[in-house]
Short mmCIF file of C-alpha atoms in Angstrom, two decimals:
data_model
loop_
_atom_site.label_atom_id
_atom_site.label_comp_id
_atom_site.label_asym_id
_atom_site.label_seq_id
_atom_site.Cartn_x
_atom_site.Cartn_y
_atom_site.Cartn_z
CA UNK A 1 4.46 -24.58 -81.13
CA UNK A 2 1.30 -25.26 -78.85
CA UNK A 3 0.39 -23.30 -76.08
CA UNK A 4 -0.69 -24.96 -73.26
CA UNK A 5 -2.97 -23.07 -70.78
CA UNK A 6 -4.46 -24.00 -67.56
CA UNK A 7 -8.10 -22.17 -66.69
CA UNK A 8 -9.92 -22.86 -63.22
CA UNK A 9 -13.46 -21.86 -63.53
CA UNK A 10 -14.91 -21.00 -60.45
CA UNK A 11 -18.79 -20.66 -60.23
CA UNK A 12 -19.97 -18.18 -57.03
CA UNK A 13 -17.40 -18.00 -54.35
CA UNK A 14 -13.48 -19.43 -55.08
CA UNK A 15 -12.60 -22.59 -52.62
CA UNK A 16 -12.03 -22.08 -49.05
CA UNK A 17 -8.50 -22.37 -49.82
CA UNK A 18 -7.47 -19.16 -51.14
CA UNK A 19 -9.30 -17.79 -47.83
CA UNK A 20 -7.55 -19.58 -45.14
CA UNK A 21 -3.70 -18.13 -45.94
CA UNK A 22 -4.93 -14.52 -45.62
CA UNK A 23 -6.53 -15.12 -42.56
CA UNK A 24 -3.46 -17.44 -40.61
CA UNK A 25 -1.23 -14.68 -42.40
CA UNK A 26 -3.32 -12.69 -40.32
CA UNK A 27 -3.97 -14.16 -37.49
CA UNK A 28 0.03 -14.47 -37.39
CA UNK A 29 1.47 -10.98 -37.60
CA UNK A 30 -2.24 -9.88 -34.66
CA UNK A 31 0.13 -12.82 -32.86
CA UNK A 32 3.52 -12.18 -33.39
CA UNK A 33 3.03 -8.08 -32.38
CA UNK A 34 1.48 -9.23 -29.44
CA UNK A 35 3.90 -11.30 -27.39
CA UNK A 36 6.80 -8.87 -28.91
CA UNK A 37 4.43 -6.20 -26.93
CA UNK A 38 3.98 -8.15 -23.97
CA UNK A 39 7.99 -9.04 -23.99
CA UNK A 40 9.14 -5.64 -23.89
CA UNK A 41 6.24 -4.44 -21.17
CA UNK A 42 7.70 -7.76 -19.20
CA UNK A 43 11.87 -6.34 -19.69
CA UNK A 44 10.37 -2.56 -19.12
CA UNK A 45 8.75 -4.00 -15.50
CA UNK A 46 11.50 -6.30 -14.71
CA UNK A 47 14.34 -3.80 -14.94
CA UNK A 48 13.09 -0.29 -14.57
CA UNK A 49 9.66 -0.34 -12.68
CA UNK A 50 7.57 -2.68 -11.02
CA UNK A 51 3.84 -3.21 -9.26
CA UNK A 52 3.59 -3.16 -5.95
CA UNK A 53 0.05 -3.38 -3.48
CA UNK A 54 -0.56 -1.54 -0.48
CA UNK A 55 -1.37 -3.83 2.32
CA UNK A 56 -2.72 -2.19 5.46
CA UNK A 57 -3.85 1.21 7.22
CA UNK A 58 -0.41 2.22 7.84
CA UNK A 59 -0.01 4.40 4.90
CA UNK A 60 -3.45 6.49 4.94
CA UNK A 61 -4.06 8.82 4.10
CA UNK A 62 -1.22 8.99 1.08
CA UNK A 63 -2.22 5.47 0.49
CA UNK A 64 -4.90 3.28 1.21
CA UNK A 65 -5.21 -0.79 1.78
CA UNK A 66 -5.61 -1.99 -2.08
CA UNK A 67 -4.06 0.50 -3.85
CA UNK A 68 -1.21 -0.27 -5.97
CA UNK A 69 1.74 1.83 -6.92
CA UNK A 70 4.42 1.93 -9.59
CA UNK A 71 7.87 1.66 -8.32
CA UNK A 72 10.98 2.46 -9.69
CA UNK A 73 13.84 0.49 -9.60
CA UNK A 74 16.71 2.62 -9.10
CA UNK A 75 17.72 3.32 -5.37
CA UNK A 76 20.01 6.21 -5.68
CA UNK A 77 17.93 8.75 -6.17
CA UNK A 78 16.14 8.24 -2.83
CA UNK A 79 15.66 10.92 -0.71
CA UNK A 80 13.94 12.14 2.90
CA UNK A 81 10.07 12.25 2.00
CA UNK A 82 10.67 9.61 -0.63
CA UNK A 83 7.79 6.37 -0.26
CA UNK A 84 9.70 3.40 -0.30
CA UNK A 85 9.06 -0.24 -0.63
CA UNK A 86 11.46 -2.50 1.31
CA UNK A 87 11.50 -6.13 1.99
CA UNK A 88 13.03 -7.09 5.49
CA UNK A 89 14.67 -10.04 6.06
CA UNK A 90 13.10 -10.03 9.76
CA UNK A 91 9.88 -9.43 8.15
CA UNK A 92 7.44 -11.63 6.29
CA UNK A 93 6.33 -9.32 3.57
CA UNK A 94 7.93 -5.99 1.42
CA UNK A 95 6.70 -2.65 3.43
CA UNK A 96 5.67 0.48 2.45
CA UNK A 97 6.63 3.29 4.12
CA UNK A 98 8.56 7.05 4.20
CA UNK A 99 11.85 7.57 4.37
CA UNK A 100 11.97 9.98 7.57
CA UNK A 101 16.41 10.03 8.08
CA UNK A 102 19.35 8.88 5.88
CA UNK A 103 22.56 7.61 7.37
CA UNK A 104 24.07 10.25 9.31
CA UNK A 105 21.23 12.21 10.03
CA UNK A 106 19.77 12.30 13.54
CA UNK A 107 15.98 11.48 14.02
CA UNK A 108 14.28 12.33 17.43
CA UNK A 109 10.78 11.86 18.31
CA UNK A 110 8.86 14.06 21.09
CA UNK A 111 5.70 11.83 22.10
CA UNK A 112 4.96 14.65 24.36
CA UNK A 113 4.81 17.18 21.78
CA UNK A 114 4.00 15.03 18.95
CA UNK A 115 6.65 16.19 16.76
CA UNK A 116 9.24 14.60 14.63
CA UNK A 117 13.31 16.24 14.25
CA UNK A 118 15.89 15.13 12.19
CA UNK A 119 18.86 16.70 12.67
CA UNK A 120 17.29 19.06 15.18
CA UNK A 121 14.81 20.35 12.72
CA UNK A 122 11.12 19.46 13.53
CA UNK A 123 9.54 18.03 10.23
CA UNK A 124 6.89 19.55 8.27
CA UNK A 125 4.63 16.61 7.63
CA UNK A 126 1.11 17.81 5.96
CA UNK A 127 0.95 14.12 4.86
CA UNK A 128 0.65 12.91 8.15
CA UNK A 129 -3.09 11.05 9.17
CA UNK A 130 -2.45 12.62 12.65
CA UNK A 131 0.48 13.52 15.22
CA UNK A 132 2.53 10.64 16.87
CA UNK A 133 1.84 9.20 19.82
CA UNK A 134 2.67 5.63 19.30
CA UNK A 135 5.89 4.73 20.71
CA UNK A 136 7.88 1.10 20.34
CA UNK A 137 11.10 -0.37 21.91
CA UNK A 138 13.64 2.03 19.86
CA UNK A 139 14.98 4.59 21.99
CA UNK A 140 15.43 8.07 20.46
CA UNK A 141 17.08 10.37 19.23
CA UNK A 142 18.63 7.93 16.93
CA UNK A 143 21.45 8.27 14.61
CA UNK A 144 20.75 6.41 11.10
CA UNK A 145 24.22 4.35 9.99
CA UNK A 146 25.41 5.33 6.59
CA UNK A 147 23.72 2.64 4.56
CA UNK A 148 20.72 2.30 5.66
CA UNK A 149 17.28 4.71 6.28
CA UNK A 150 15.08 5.43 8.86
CA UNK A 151 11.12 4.89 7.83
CA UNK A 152 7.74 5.44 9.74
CA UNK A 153 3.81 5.04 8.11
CA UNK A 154 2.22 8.11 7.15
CA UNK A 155 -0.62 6.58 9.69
CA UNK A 156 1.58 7.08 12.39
CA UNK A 157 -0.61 5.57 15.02
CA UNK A 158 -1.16 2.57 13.41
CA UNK A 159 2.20 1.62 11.33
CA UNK A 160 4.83 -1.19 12.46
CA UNK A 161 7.96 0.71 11.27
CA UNK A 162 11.61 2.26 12.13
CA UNK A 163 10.62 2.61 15.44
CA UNK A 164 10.21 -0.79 16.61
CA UNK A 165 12.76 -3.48 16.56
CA UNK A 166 10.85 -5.85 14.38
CA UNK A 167 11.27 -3.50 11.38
CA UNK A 168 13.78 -1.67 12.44
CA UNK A 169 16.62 0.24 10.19
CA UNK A 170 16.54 -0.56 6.49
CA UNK A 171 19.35 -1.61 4.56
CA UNK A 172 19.15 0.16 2.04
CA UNK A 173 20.52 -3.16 -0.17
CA UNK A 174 16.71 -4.41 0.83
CA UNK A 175 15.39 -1.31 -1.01
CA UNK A 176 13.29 -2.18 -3.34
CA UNK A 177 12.61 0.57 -5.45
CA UNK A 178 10.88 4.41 -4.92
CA UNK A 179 6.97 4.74 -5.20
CA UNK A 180 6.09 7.26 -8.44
CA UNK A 181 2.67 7.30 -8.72
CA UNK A 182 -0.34 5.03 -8.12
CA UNK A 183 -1.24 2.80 -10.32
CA UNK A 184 -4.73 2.22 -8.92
CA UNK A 185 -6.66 4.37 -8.47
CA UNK A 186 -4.34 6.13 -10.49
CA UNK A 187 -3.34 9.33 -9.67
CA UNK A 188 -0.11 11.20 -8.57
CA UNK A 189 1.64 10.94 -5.50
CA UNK A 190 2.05 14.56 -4.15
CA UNK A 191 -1.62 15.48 -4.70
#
């Protein structure tokens, strides 16, 4: 019986083709872990939070023009104080703004005094960039409908919001989501 055996000699280095598998092996998995990563960060953002810019003074000084804020995507948790980002149907582009009343509650501003009541109660608003002055067209004291919430800019004298027609009451359907923290500059939102 013969034996029959097969010997590469290799002088130096082996061929160039014993190299190339490891590296495409390689070059795969680096590949295949990234778009798995960057298809469950897409699912994360597209059903539980998403990234939304500030656009405008109307915010300051909670948040200024550039800044850009995590949102999440579940309306029922949202509360008086809560930072909301809407988009109106009557308006061009999503807002940003404070929910002030709910439906059912009662919001009345003084622009005497400066002061703003819901449900008779004047608000404690440390977040505020100064008192209100600025009036619009929406005659007060207002009661929210169930369904929808009453918003205002933390800027108060230079926000488009609940109080004027254009904005107006939001549906709270056109909710968008809750702001949780910003993203950039990150840092919380109740510092």
């Amino acid at each position: 019986m013969r034996k029959v055996v097969d010997y590469e000699v290799y002088f130096g280095e082996p061929p160039e083709k014993t190299k190339k598998p490891v590296v495409a092996s390689l070059l795969y998995e680096w590949t295949d872990s990234v778009v798995i990563a960057l298809v469950v960060l897409m699912l994360v953002f597209l059903f539980f939070f998403r990234i939304a810019g500030v656009e405008g003074p109307s915010m300051v000084p909670t948040l200024q023009d550039g800044n850009w804020v995590i949102i999440g995507s579940f309306n029922d948790e949202i509360e008086r104080g809560d930072i909301i980002i809407s988009a109106q149907p009557n308006y061009p582009k999503p807002i940003v703004k404070r929910v002030i009343g709910m439906g059912g509650d009662t919001v009345d501003i003084d622009f005497v005094t400066h002061t703003v009541s819901v449900n008779g109660e004047v608000l404690d608003e440390p977040y505020i960039n100064e008192p209100t002055s600025l009036s619009y067209d929406v005659e007060f004291p207002l009661v929210v409908p169930e369904g929808y919430v009453f918003v205002m800019g933390d800027n108060r004298n230079d926000s488009l919001d609940s109080r004027s027609s254009k904005i107006g009451l939001i549906d709270e359907q056109y909710i968008l989501g809750k702001a949780l923290i910003k993203a950039f500059p990150f840092e919380n939102l109740s510092d």
